[in-house]
Amino acid sequence: MTPPPPPFPAPPDPPSDTPSGPESEDAPDTPHRIAVTGASGLIGSALVRSLRADGHEVVRLVRRAPSAPDEARWDALARDPGTTVAALEGCDAVVHLAGAGVGDRRWTDSYKREIRDSRVLGTTAVAEAVAELAKTGTGPRVFLCGSAIGFYGDTGERRVDESAPPGTGFLPEVSVAWEAAAEPAVAAGVRTVFLRTGLVVSRRGGAWGRLFPIFRAGLGGRLGDGGQYWSHISLADHVAATRFLLRETPDALSGPVNLTAPEPVTNREATAAMGRILGRPTVFAVPGPALRLALGEFATDVLGSQRVVPRRLLEAGFRFAHPGIEDAVRAALETGD
């Protein structure tokens, strides 16, 4: 039987001057002075390096007193609006990536509050500052706000794009509140994009950064039954997509955009790919009950399935340099990212 075509096929190849992939050049109307929160994190540090390599001026927003010429202090708790306003004045765009790591600690009640507050309060601070500066015309014209595919909750085998409603549970609730906190910037007429990020394939950090050493040691294996979908993206493609979304063109995107590779894979398929590329066995498996014992409530999301596709990026003409899971894993190994 011939399988039905996927509901979101890739569009025809765009014109040769369409920016895409990590080696593409930005259009002339890309912002040139860009503020970045979370600039020391996995994605933020890679984005800063990429922007600077092409001559853009980057202002790294920090919560402490600045210790370098390219740093500016902002108030991540939204208690001192003037501080963040001053930090963003004169910037063409802001990329807001700051937030407590979802998988960094066990989900106690206090850490769940920290996860939520770090996103909602931080986004409120940036959005209100952007809105205030919009009144004077001296602030960012583009606001890229971090978000996550956690917005959709467990989608099972169902493919979802940006039109899907939020799911249920802690992470969807956080994601909804996170994006809602950007409303001041939206209401002020500033183009606002929500970067709904999937699992970033990188050796430098994040969930995948923890997997590489385990698989290298020959201890890698599926989690649970391995049938859950993982919507991944290479670090290079994430940076390239972020820069694609920074471009100020008549058809520039706003609203939610999924930053995931075109074809999500199951945990079982990702495990097999890691084993093939690293030349290691993948015979071990972590049963669901053991994960729940080790991770607590977070295990529900680790074992959950998210089959998320980047419809809006594809329709806008973005081309992925690493569309498949093996592409992404090899890129991480070859570049050290």
Short mmCIF file of C-alpha atoms in Angstrom, two decimals:
data_model
loop_
_atom_site.label_atom_id
_atom_site.label_comp_id
_atom_site.label_asym_id
_atom_site.label_seq_id
_atom_site.Cartn_x
_atom_site.Cartn_y
_atom_site.Cartn_z
CA MET A 1 0.00 0.00 0.00
CA THR A 2 1.34 3.41 -0.92
CA PRO A 3 1.56 5.62 2.20
CA PRO A 4 -0.27 8.96 2.09
CA PRO A 5 1.87 12.05 1.54
CA PRO A 6 2.81 14.04 4.66
CA PRO A 7 0.44 16.93 5.39
CA PHE A 8 3.21 19.52 5.38
CA PRO A 9 5.50 18.86 2.38
CA ALA A 10 8.54 21.04 1.88
CA PRO A 11 7.96 23.83 -0.64
CA PRO A 12 9.87 24.01 -3.94
CA ASP A 13 13.42 25.26 -3.70
CA PRO A 14 13.34 29.03 -3.16
CA PRO A 15 15.33 31.44 -5.31
CA SER A 16 19.08 31.30 -4.87
CA ASP A 17 19.09 34.62 -3.01
CA THR A 18 16.82 33.30 -0.22
CA PRO A 19 18.79 33.24 3.05
CA SER A 20 18.91 29.79 4.64
CA GLY A 21 21.22 27.50 6.53
CA PRO A 22 24.14 28.44 8.75
CA GLU A 23 26.34 29.73 5.92
CA SER A 24 23.81 32.09 4.34
CA GLU A 25 24.13 35.85 4.35
CA ASP A 26 21.49 38.13 5.83
CA ALA A 27 19.51 40.52 3.68
CA PRO A 28 20.66 44.16 3.78
CA ASP A 29 17.69 45.03 5.99
CA THR A 30 18.75 42.78 8.86
CA PRO A 31 19.06 44.73 12.14
CA HIS A 32 22.62 45.71 12.94
CA ARG A 33 22.51 46.43 16.69
CA ILE A 34 20.95 43.49 18.44
CA ALA A 35 20.37 42.92 22.16
CA VAL A 36 20.42 39.33 23.43
CA THR A 37 19.29 37.98 26.79
CA GLY A 38 20.55 34.54 27.77
CA ALA A 39 23.67 35.30 25.74
CA SER A 40 25.81 32.92 27.80
CA GLY A 41 23.51 29.95 27.20
CA LEU A 42 23.78 27.25 24.54
CA ILE A 43 21.72 29.01 21.86
CA GLY A 44 22.54 32.57 22.91
CA SER A 45 26.31 32.13 22.80
CA ALA A 46 26.15 30.51 19.35
CA LEU A 47 23.88 33.28 18.07
CA VAL A 48 26.19 35.99 19.41
CA ARG A 49 29.20 34.39 17.72
CA SER A 50 27.35 34.14 14.42
CA LEU A 51 26.09 37.72 14.46
CA ARG A 52 29.48 39.16 15.37
CA ALA A 53 31.21 37.14 12.69
CA ASP A 54 29.11 39.03 10.15
CA GLY A 55 29.81 42.44 11.64
CA HIS A 56 26.67 43.01 13.70
CA GLU A 57 26.93 44.81 17.03
CA VAL A 58 25.62 42.67 19.88
CA VAL A 59 24.60 43.97 23.30
CA ARG A 60 24.60 41.16 25.86
CA LEU A 61 22.03 41.82 28.57
CA VAL A 62 23.17 40.68 32.01
CA ARG A 63 21.52 40.74 35.45
CA ARG A 64 24.65 41.88 37.32
CA ALA A 65 26.72 44.99 36.97
CA PRO A 66 28.26 45.08 33.47
CA SER A 67 31.91 44.00 33.35
CA ALA A 68 32.56 44.33 29.59
CA PRO A 69 31.91 47.07 27.01
CA ASP A 70 29.33 44.94 25.19
CA GLU A 71 27.24 44.28 28.31
CA ALA A 72 24.23 46.17 29.63
CA ARG A 73 22.26 45.45 32.77
CA TRP A 74 18.58 44.56 32.60
CA ASP A 75 16.05 43.75 35.30
CA ALA A 76 14.85 40.19 34.78
CA LEU A 77 12.30 40.49 37.61
CA ALA A 78 10.47 43.44 36.02
CA ARG A 79 10.87 45.57 39.15
CA ASP A 80 12.97 48.37 37.67
CA PRO A 81 11.64 49.14 34.16
CA GLY A 82 14.04 52.02 33.59
CA THR A 83 17.06 49.71 33.70
CA THR A 84 15.80 47.54 30.85
CA VAL A 85 14.62 50.55 28.85
CA ALA A 86 18.11 52.04 29.03
CA ALA A 87 19.69 48.72 28.00
CA LEU A 88 17.55 48.46 24.86
CA GLU A 89 17.68 52.07 23.72
CA GLY A 90 19.23 52.35 20.27
CA CYS A 91 18.96 48.63 19.52
CA ASP A 92 17.31 47.54 16.26
CA ALA A 93 16.17 44.20 17.64
CA VAL A 94 16.13 42.10 20.78
CA VAL A 95 16.37 38.30 21.01
CA HIS A 96 15.09 37.21 24.39
CA LEU A 97 16.36 33.72 25.34
CA ALA A 98 16.79 33.89 29.12
CA GLY A 99 15.08 31.38 31.40
CA ALA A 100 15.82 28.70 34.00
CA GLY A 101 16.64 25.31 32.48
CA VAL A 102 13.63 22.99 32.43
CA GLY A 103 15.72 19.86 32.96
CA ASP A 104 18.41 21.34 35.20
CA ARG A 105 16.85 20.21 38.49
CA ARG A 106 14.11 18.01 39.88
CA TRP A 107 10.73 19.73 39.65
CA THR A 108 10.03 20.76 43.22
CA ASP A 109 7.30 23.33 43.76
CA SER A 110 9.93 26.03 44.28
CA TYR A 111 11.83 25.13 41.10
CA LYS A 112 8.63 25.06 39.07
CA ARG A 113 7.99 28.60 40.29
CA GLU A 114 11.50 29.55 39.22
CA ILE A 115 10.98 28.06 35.75
CA ARG A 116 7.73 29.99 35.31
CA ASP A 117 8.87 33.28 36.86
CA SER A 118 12.15 33.37 34.95
CA ARG A 119 10.19 33.25 31.70
CA VAL A 120 7.10 35.29 32.50
CA LEU A 121 8.76 38.06 34.52
CA GLY A 122 11.75 38.29 32.18
CA THR A 123 9.52 38.53 29.12
CA THR A 124 7.35 41.12 30.86
CA ALA A 125 10.43 43.24 31.57
CA VAL A 126 11.64 43.12 27.96
CA ALA A 127 8.20 43.57 26.39
CA GLU A 128 7.34 46.58 28.53
CA ALA A 129 10.70 48.19 27.77
CA VAL A 130 10.24 47.55 24.04
CA ALA A 131 6.74 49.09 24.22
CA GLU A 132 8.02 52.15 26.08
CA LEU A 133 10.77 52.74 23.53
CA ALA A 134 8.31 52.27 20.67
CA LYS A 135 6.72 55.55 21.74
CA THR A 136 9.94 57.41 20.98
CA GLY A 137 11.10 55.40 17.96
CA THR A 138 14.48 54.72 19.59
CA GLY A 139 14.03 51.05 20.45
CA PRO A 140 13.82 47.63 18.81
CA ARG A 141 11.61 47.19 15.78
CA VAL A 142 11.81 43.39 16.10
CA PHE A 143 11.28 41.29 19.22
CA LEU A 144 12.16 37.59 19.03
CA CYS A 145 10.90 35.96 22.21
CA GLY A 146 12.00 32.52 23.27
CA SER A 147 9.31 29.88 23.68
CA ALA A 148 9.14 26.10 23.38
CA ILE A 149 7.27 23.28 21.69
CA GLY A 150 6.23 22.39 25.22
CA PHE A 151 3.35 24.70 24.31
CA TYR A 152 1.65 21.79 22.52
CA GLY A 153 1.92 19.21 25.29
CA ASP A 154 1.88 15.52 24.37
CA THR A 155 0.73 15.23 20.75
CA GLY A 156 1.20 11.47 20.42
CA GLU A 157 1.59 10.50 16.74
CA ARG A 158 -0.34 13.53 15.54
CA ARG A 159 1.69 16.02 13.50
CA VAL A 160 1.08 19.56 14.69
CA ASP A 161 2.09 22.96 13.35
CA GLU A 162 1.77 26.50 14.68
CA SER A 163 -2.02 26.47 14.31
CA ALA A 164 -2.44 23.81 17.01
CA PRO A 165 -3.89 24.84 20.39
CA PRO A 166 -1.92 24.54 23.63
CA GLY A 167 -1.81 21.25 25.44
CA THR A 168 -2.42 20.56 29.11
CA GLY A 169 0.06 20.29 31.95
CA PHE A 170 2.82 22.36 33.52
CA LEU A 171 4.95 23.12 30.45
CA PRO A 172 2.00 24.12 28.21
CA GLU A 173 0.72 26.39 30.98
CA VAL A 174 4.15 27.99 31.33
CA SER A 175 4.49 28.44 27.58
CA VAL A 176 1.08 30.11 27.28
CA ALA A 177 1.88 32.55 30.10
CA TRP A 178 5.38 33.11 28.65
CA GLU A 179 4.05 34.18 25.26
CA ALA A 180 1.20 36.20 26.79
CA ALA A 181 3.77 38.25 28.72
CA ALA A 182 4.97 39.72 25.40
CA GLU A 183 1.61 41.43 24.80
CA PRO A 184 2.89 44.97 25.58
CA ALA A 185 5.31 44.75 22.63
CA VAL A 186 2.62 43.30 20.35
CA ALA A 187 0.16 46.03 21.35
CA ALA A 188 2.81 48.68 20.65
CA GLY A 189 3.06 47.47 17.04
CA VAL A 190 6.51 45.88 17.36
CA ARG A 191 6.91 42.77 15.20
CA THR A 192 7.03 39.95 17.72
CA VAL A 193 8.00 36.34 16.99
CA PHE A 194 7.75 33.42 19.41
CA LEU A 195 10.60 30.95 18.89
CA ARG A 196 8.98 27.64 19.78
CA THR A 197 12.15 25.62 20.10
CA GLY A 198 12.46 21.84 19.97
CA LEU A 199 15.30 19.63 21.25
CA VAL A 200 18.56 21.23 20.14
CA VAL A 201 21.14 18.72 18.94
CA SER A 202 24.44 19.94 20.34
CA ARG A 203 27.45 18.63 22.25
CA ARG A 204 27.76 21.90 24.16
CA GLY A 205 24.67 21.68 26.35
CA GLY A 206 20.96 21.08 26.64
CA ALA A 207 19.41 17.64 26.78
CA TRP A 208 21.46 16.34 23.85
CA GLY A 209 24.68 17.56 25.44
CA ARG A 210 24.05 15.07 28.23
CA LEU A 211 23.32 12.25 25.81
CA PHE A 212 26.59 12.36 23.83
CA PRO A 213 28.89 11.19 26.69
CA ILE A 214 26.46 8.42 27.64
CA PHE A 215 26.31 7.11 24.07
CA ARG A 216 30.09 7.44 23.62
CA ALA A 217 30.50 5.20 26.66
CA GLY A 218 28.29 2.57 25.03
CA LEU A 219 25.55 3.08 27.62
CA GLY A 220 23.00 4.76 25.37
CA GLY A 221 19.55 3.38 24.74
CA ARG A 222 15.93 4.24 24.30
CA LEU A 223 13.87 5.93 26.99
CA GLY A 224 10.71 4.08 27.88
CA ASP A 225 9.35 2.19 24.87
CA GLY A 226 11.11 4.60 22.49
CA GLY A 227 7.98 5.28 20.49
CA GLN A 228 7.63 8.90 21.58
CA TYR A 229 8.44 11.53 18.95
CA TRP A 230 11.35 13.92 19.48
CA SER A 231 11.18 17.14 17.49
CA HIS A 232 14.81 18.13 17.12
CA ILE A 233 16.84 20.86 15.42
CA SER A 234 20.59 21.28 14.96
CA LEU A 235 22.18 24.19 16.78
CA ALA A 236 23.40 25.62 13.46
CA ASP A 237 19.89 25.50 11.98
CA HIS A 238 18.44 27.15 15.07
CA VAL A 239 20.88 30.04 14.77
CA ALA A 240 20.24 30.32 11.03
CA ALA A 241 16.47 30.31 11.54
CA THR A 242 16.73 32.97 14.23
CA ARG A 243 18.72 35.17 11.88
CA PHE A 244 16.21 34.47 9.12
CA LEU A 245 13.44 35.71 11.42
CA LEU A 246 15.40 38.85 12.33
CA ARG A 247 15.31 40.03 8.71
CA GLU A 248 13.00 42.97 8.14
CA THR A 249 11.22 42.32 4.87
CA PRO A 250 7.64 43.01 3.76
CA ASP A 251 6.72 39.36 4.31
CA ALA A 252 8.61 38.94 7.61
CA LEU A 253 6.94 36.51 10.00
CA SER A 254 5.37 37.35 13.33
CA GLY A 255 3.63 35.24 15.95
CA PRO A 256 4.57 31.63 16.74
CA VAL A 257 7.21 29.85 14.64
CA ASN A 258 8.30 26.27 15.32
CA LEU A 259 12.07 25.84 15.34
CA THR A 260 12.22 22.11 14.66
CA ALA A 261 13.56 20.01 11.80
CA PRO A 262 11.07 19.10 9.04
CA GLU A 263 10.76 15.43 10.04
CA PRO A 264 10.52 14.57 13.76
CA VAL A 265 11.84 11.15 14.71
CA THR A 266 10.99 8.75 17.50
CA ASN A 267 13.26 8.30 20.46
CA ARG A 268 13.98 4.81 19.13
CA GLU A 269 15.09 6.27 15.77
CA ALA A 270 17.22 8.94 17.45
CA THR A 271 18.84 6.26 19.62
CA ALA A 272 19.66 4.12 16.58
CA ALA A 273 21.14 7.12 14.74
CA MET A 274 23.39 7.98 17.68
CA GLY A 275 24.61 4.40 17.88
CA ARG A 276 25.34 4.17 14.14
CA ILE A 277 27.23 7.45 13.98
CA LEU A 278 29.22 6.93 17.17
CA GLY A 279 29.81 3.23 16.46
CA ARG A 280 28.48 2.19 19.86
CA PRO A 281 25.88 -0.36 20.95
CA THR A 282 22.48 0.92 22.04
CA VAL A 283 21.20 -2.15 23.86
CA PHE A 284 20.35 -0.43 27.11
CA ALA A 285 16.89 0.95 27.80
CA VAL A 286 15.61 3.03 30.70
CA PRO A 287 12.16 1.82 31.75
CA GLY A 288 9.49 4.43 32.31
CA PRO A 289 9.13 3.67 36.06
CA ALA A 290 12.88 4.15 36.56
CA LEU A 291 12.74 7.50 34.78
CA ARG A 292 9.84 8.60 36.95
CA LEU A 293 11.76 7.60 40.05
CA ALA A 294 14.85 9.54 38.92
CA LEU A 295 13.21 12.60 37.40
CA GLY A 296 9.89 12.90 39.18
CA GLU A 297 7.22 14.91 37.36
CA PHE A 298 9.63 15.89 34.55
CA ALA A 299 9.69 12.22 33.43
CA THR A 300 6.16 12.65 32.09
CA ASP A 301 7.49 15.15 29.55
CA VAL A 302 10.58 13.07 28.74
CA LEU A 303 8.35 10.11 27.93
CA GLY A 304 5.75 12.26 26.17
CA SER A 305 5.55 12.52 22.39
CA GLN A 306 5.78 15.77 20.41
CA ARG A 307 5.55 15.47 16.63
CA VAL A 308 5.96 19.13 15.76
CA VAL A 309 6.67 20.45 12.26
CA PRO A 310 8.00 23.89 11.16
CA ARG A 311 5.26 24.74 8.66
CA ARG A 312 5.70 28.51 8.78
CA LEU A 313 9.48 28.40 8.30
CA LEU A 314 9.14 26.06 5.33
CA GLU A 315 6.42 28.16 3.73
CA ALA A 316 8.59 31.27 4.19
CA GLY A 317 11.37 29.61 2.18
CA PHE A 318 13.82 28.69 4.94
CA ARG A 319 16.01 25.72 3.99
CA PHE A 320 17.44 23.47 6.67
CA ALA A 321 21.11 22.58 6.41
CA HIS A 322 20.54 19.51 8.64
CA PRO A 323 16.99 18.29 8.03
CA GLY A 324 17.50 14.70 9.23
CA ILE A 325 18.54 13.39 12.63
CA GLU A 326 21.78 11.91 11.26
CA ASP A 327 22.58 15.26 9.60
CA ALA A 328 22.10 17.03 12.93
CA VAL A 329 24.17 14.54 14.95
CA ARG A 330 27.03 14.56 12.43
CA ALA A 331 27.01 18.36 12.36
CA ALA A 332 27.33 18.46 16.14
CA LEU A 333 30.30 16.09 16.03
CA GLU A 334 32.05 17.78 13.11
CA THR A 335 31.76 21.35 14.36
CA GLY A 336 32.07 20.69 18.07
CA ASP A 337 28.71 22.33 18.61
#
